[in-house]
Coordinates of C-alpha atoms in Angstrom, one line a residue:
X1 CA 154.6 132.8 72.2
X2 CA 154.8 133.6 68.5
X3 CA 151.6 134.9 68.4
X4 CA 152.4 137.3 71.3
X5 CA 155.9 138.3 69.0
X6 CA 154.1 139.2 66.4
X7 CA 151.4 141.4 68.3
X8 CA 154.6 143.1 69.7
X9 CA 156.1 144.3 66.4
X10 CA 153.5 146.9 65.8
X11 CA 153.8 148.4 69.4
X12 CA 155.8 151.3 69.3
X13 CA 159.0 150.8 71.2
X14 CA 158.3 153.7 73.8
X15 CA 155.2 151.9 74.9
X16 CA 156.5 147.7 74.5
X17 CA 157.0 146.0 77.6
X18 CA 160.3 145.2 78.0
X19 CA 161.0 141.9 76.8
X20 CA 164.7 141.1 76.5
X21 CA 164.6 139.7 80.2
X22 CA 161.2 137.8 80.2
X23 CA 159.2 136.2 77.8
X24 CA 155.4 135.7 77.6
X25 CA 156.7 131.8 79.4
X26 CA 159.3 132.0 81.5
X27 CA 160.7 129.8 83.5
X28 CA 161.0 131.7 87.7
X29 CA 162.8 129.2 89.2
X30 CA 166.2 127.4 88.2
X31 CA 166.5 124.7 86.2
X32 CA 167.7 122.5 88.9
X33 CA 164.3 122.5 90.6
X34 CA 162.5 120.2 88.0
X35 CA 159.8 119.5 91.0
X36 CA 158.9 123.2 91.0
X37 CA 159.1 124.7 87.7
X38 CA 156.5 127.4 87.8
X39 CA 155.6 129.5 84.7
X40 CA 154.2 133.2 84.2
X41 CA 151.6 134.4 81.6
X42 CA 150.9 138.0 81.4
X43 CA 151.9 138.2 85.3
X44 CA 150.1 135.8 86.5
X45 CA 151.5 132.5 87.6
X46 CA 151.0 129.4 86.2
X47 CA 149.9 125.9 87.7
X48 CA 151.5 122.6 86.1
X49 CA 151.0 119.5 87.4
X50 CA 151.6 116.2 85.8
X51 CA 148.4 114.2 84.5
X52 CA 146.9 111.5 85.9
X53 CA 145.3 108.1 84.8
X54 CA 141.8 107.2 84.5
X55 CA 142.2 104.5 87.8
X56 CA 144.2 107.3 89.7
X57 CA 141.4 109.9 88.9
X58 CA 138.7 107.9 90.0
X59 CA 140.3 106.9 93.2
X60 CA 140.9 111.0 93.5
X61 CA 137.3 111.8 92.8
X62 CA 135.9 109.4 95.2
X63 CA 138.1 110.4 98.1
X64 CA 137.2 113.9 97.8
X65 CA 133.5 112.4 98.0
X66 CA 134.0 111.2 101.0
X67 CA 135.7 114.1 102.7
X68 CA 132.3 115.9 100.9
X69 CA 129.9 113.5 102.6
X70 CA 132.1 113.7 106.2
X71 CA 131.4 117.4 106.3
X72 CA 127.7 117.1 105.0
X73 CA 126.1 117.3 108.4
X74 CA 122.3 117.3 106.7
X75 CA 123.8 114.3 104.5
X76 CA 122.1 116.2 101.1
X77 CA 124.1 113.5 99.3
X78 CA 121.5 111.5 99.8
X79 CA 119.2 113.8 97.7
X80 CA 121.0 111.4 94.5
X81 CA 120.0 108.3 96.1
X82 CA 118.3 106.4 93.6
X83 CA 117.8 109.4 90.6
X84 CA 117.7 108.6 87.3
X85 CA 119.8 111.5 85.1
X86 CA 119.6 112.0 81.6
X87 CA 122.3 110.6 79.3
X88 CA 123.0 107.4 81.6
X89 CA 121.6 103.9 80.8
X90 CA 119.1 103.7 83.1
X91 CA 117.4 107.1 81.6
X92 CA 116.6 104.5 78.6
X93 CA 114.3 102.6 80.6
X94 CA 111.6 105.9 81.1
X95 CA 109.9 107.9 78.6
X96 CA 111.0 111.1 78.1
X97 CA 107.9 112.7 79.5
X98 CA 108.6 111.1 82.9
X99 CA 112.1 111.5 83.0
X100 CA 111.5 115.0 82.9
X101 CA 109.1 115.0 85.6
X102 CA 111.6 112.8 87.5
X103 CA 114.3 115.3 87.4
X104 CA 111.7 117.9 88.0
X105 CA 110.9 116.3 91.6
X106 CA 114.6 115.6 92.2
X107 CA 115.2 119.7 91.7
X108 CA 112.4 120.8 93.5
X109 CA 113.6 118.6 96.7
X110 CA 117.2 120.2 96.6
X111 CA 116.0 123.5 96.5
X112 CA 113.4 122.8 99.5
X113 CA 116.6 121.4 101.8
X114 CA 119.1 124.1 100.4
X115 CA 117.2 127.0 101.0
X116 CA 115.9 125.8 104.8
X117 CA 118.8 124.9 107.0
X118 CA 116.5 123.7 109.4
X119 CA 115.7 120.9 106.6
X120 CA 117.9 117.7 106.7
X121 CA 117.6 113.7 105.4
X122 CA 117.0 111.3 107.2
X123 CA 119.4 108.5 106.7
X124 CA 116.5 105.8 108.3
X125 CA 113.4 107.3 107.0
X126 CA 112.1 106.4 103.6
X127 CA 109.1 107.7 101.9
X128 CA 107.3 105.8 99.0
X129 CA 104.8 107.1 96.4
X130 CA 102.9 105.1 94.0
X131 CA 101.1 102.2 96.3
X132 CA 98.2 100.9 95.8
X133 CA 95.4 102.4 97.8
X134 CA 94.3 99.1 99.2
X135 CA 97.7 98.3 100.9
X136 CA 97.4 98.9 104.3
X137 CA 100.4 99.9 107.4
X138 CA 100.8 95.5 107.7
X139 CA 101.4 95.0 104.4
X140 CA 103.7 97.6 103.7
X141 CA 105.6 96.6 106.8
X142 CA 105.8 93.3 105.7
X143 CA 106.8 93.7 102.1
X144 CA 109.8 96.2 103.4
X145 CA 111.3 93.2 105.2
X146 CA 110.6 91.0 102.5
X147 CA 112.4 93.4 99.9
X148 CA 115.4 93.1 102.6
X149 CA 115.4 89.5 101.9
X150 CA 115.2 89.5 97.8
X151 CA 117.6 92.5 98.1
X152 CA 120.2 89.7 100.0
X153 CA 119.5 86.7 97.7
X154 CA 120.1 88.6 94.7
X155 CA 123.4 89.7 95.8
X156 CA 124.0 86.2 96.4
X157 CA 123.1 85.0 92.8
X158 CA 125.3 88.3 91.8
X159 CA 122.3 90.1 90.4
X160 CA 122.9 92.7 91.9
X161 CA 126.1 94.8 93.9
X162 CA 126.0 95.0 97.1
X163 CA 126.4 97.4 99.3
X164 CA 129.8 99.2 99.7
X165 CA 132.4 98.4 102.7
X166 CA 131.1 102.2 103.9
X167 CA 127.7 101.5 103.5
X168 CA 127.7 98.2 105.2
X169 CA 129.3 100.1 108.4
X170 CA 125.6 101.8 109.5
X171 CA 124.4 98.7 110.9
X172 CA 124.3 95.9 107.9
X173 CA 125.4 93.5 110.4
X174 CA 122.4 94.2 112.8
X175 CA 119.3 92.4 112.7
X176 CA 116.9 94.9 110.9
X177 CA 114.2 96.1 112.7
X178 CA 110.7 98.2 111.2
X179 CA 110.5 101.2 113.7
X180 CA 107.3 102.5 112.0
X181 CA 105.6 101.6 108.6
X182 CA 102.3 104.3 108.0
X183 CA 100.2 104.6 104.8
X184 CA 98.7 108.2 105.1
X185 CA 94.8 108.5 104.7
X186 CA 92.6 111.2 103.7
X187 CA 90.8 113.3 106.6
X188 CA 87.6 113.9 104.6
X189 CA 87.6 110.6 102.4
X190 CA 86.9 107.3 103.4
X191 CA 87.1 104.0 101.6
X192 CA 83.6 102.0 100.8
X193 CA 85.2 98.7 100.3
X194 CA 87.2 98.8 103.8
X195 CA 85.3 101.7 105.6
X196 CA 88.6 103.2 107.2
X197 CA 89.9 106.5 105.7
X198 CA 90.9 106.6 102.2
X199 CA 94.9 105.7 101.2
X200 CA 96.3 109.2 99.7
X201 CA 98.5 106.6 97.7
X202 CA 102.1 107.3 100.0
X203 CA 103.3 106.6 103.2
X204 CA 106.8 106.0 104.8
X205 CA 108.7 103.1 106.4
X206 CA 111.5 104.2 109.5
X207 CA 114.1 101.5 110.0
X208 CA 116.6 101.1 112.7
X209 CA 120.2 101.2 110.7
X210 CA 120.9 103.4 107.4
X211 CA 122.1 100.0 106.3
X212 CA 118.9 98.6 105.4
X213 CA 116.8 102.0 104.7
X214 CA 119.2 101.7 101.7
X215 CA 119.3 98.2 100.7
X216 CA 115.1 98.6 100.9
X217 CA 115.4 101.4 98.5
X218 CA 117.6 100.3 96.6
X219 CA 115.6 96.9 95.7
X220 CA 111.9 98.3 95.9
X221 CA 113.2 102.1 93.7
X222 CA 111.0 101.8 89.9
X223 CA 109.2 98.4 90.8
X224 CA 106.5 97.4 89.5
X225 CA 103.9 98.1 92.2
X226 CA 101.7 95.0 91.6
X227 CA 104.6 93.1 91.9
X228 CA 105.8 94.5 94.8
X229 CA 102.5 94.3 96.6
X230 CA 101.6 90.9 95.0
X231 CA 100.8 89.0 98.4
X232 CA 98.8 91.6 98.8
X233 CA 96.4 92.2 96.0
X234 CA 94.3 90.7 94.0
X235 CA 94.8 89.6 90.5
X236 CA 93.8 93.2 88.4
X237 CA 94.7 93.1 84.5
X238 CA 97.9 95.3 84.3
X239 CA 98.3 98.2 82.1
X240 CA 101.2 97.5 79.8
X241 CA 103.6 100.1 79.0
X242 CA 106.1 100.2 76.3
X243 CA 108.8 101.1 79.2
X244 CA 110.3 99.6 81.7
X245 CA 109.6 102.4 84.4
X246 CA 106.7 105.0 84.6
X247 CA 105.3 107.8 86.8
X248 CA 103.0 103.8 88.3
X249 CA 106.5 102.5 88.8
X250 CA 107.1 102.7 92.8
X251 CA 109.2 105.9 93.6
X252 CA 111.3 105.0 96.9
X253 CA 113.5 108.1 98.2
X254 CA 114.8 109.3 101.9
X255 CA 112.3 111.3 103.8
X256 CA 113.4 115.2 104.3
X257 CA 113.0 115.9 107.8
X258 CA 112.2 119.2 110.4
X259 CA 115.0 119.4 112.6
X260 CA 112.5 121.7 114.8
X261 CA 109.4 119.3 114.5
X262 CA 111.9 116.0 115.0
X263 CA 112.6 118.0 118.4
X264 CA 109.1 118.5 118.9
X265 CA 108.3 114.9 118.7
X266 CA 111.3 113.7 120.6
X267 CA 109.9 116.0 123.2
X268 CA 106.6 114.6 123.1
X269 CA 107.7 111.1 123.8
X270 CA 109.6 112.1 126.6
X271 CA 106.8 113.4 128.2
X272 CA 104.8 110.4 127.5
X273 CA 107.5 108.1 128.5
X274 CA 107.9 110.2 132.0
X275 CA 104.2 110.3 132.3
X276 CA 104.0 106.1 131.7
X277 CA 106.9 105.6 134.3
X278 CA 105.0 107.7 137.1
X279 CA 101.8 105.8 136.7
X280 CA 103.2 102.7 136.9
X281 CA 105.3 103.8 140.3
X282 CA 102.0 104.8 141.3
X283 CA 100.8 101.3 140.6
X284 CA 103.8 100.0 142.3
X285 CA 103.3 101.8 145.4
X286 CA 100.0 100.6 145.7
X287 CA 100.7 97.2 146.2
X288 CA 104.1 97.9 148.1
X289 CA 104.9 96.6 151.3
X290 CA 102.7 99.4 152.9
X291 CA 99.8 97.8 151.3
X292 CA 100.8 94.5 152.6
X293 CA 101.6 96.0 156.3
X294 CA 98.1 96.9 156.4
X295 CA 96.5 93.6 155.2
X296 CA 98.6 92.0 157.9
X297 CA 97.2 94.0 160.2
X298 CA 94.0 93.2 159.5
X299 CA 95.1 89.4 160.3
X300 CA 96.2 90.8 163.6
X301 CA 92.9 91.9 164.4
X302 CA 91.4 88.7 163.0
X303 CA 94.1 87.2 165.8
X304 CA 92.4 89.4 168.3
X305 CA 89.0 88.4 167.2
X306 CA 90.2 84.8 167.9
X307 CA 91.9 85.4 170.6
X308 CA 88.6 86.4 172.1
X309 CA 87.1 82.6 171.8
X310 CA 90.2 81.5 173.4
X311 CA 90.2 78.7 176.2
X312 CA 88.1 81.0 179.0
X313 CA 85.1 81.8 176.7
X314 CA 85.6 77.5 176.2
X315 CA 85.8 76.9 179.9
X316 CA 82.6 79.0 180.7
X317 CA 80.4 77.3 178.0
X318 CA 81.7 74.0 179.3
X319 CA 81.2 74.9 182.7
X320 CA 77.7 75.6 182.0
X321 CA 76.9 72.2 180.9
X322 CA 77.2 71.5 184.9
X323 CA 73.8 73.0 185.5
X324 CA 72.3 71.0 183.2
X325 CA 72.5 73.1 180.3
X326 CA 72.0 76.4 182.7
X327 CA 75.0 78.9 182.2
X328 CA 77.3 78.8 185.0
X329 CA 76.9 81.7 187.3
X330 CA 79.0 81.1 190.1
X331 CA 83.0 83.1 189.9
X332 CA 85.1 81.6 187.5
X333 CA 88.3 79.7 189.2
X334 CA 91.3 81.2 189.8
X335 CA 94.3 79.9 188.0

């Protein structure tokens, strides 16, 4: 205010604002109001709140998170899900070179879902990069569930924190189920030790709750992938690195999906679905009681056939025996 005084004495009079009234802070309201005291500078008005603590403004920033993620209908928040950003701990563990590339990735993936709104994540779809080429769809199904169960006893041992009281909501307390676990292969390439097309090094596991899709990437994110895949491979030297995580660490993230080609394949598997159910009604049908109706009416023509070497065919054969073994020629007798 000072400052603004002194500026003021070498205005000419004719031209200074008027000042007796108002200063450069003044005070709109009365003095009674402490609760809303509102100030002015230079016309504009002022907002003062009172500070608050660290604990309060945490709790304040993680509430406005989740009225963030509420409204997040593609759920981009998932885009952070296990990224390492520089200046945190973690950014420690990888060399600069590939924490650059990893925050490369993580930017080029928010600008692909941000600039198509037809893009969204999927909250049950994960994709994985680094595996081994040899790994096949079993073994990468089975080493999900198994990273389930490591994931569970290292909360247990407190190794590790567990999922939130939010997070644990999307079906933690479900039994987890694998919807789909696929390795994608080369088209043109095909392996000579197995013969089947050649691994392109990625593929993607689907489960069936959010729940565990997280607690699986959350455990198998930056392995080591010989470890990870260790059932499952044969003992290869290891190149040794002077970090804890590299570009041949495993890099676990959710899957950005097509809303217009998930509606495709929905579609598709309707189809197949209604096409399955009309077969087997066809099936059905086939041996239905019609089926049956006719097979008993073929043992009511057997009956007839029977009923033709009934007791009067008998009696003539017997009656022949009369005649010494000539047939009987005379008129039957009459009942």
């Amino acid at each position: 205010a000072s400052i603004f005084s002194e500026k003021l004495s070498n205005v000419p009079s004719g031209s200074r604002p008027d000042q007796r009234s108002k200063s450069v802070l003044l005070q709109e309201t009365p003095a009674s109001l402490d609760s809303s005291i509102q100030l002015s500078l230079d016309g504009r008005m002022l907002s003062v709140v009172k500070a608050v603590n660290r604990d309060s403004a945490h709790n304040l920033a993680t509430e406005g998170a989740q009225k963030r993620k509420g409204k997040d209908n593609r759920s981009a928040y998932l885009l952070k899900e296990g990224i390492i950003f520089p200046d945190t701990p973690a950014a420690a563990l990888m060399a600069p070179a590939d924490l650059e590339h990893h925050i490369t990735e993580y930017s080029v993936r928010k600008n692909q879902i941000y600039k198509n709104p037809n893009l969204f994540m999927s909250k049950t779809r994960l994709t994985i990069h680094n595996i081994p080429r040899t790994i096949t769809d079993a073994a990468l199904r089975s080493s999900a569930m198994s990273a389930l169960s490591k994931f569970k006893q290292e909360v247990k041992d407190n190794k590790r924190k567990p999922l939130s009281k939010d997070e644990m909501t999307e079906g933690w307390d479900k039994m987890p189920r694998i919807v789909q676990a696929k390795i994608v292969r080369s088209t043109d390439r095909v392996d000579a030790n197995t013969g089947q097309a050649r691994s392109k090094g990625y593929g993607f596991i689907e489960f069936n709750t959010h729940a565990h899709a997280l607690a699986c990437l959350r455990y198998l994110n930056f392995q080591n992938s010989k470890q990870a895949f260790a059932k499952h491979l044969d003992e290869e030297p290891e190149k040794k690195s002077a970090f804890a995580v590299s570009r041949r660490s495993l890099r676990v993230m959710f899957a950005i999906e097509n809303a217009q080609v998930v509606k495709k394949r929905e579609m598709r598997f309707a189809l197949a679905a209604k096409k399955a159910d009309k077969e087997a009604g066809a099936e059905a049908k086939k041996d239905g009681p019609a089926g049956r109706g006719k097979f008993d009416k073929g043992k009511a023509d057997k009956n007839k056939f029977d009923k033709g070497k009934g007791k009067s065919d008998k009696f003539k054969f017997d009656k022949g025996k009369f005649g010494k073994g000539r047939p009987f020629k005379g008129k039957p007798a009459k009942k």
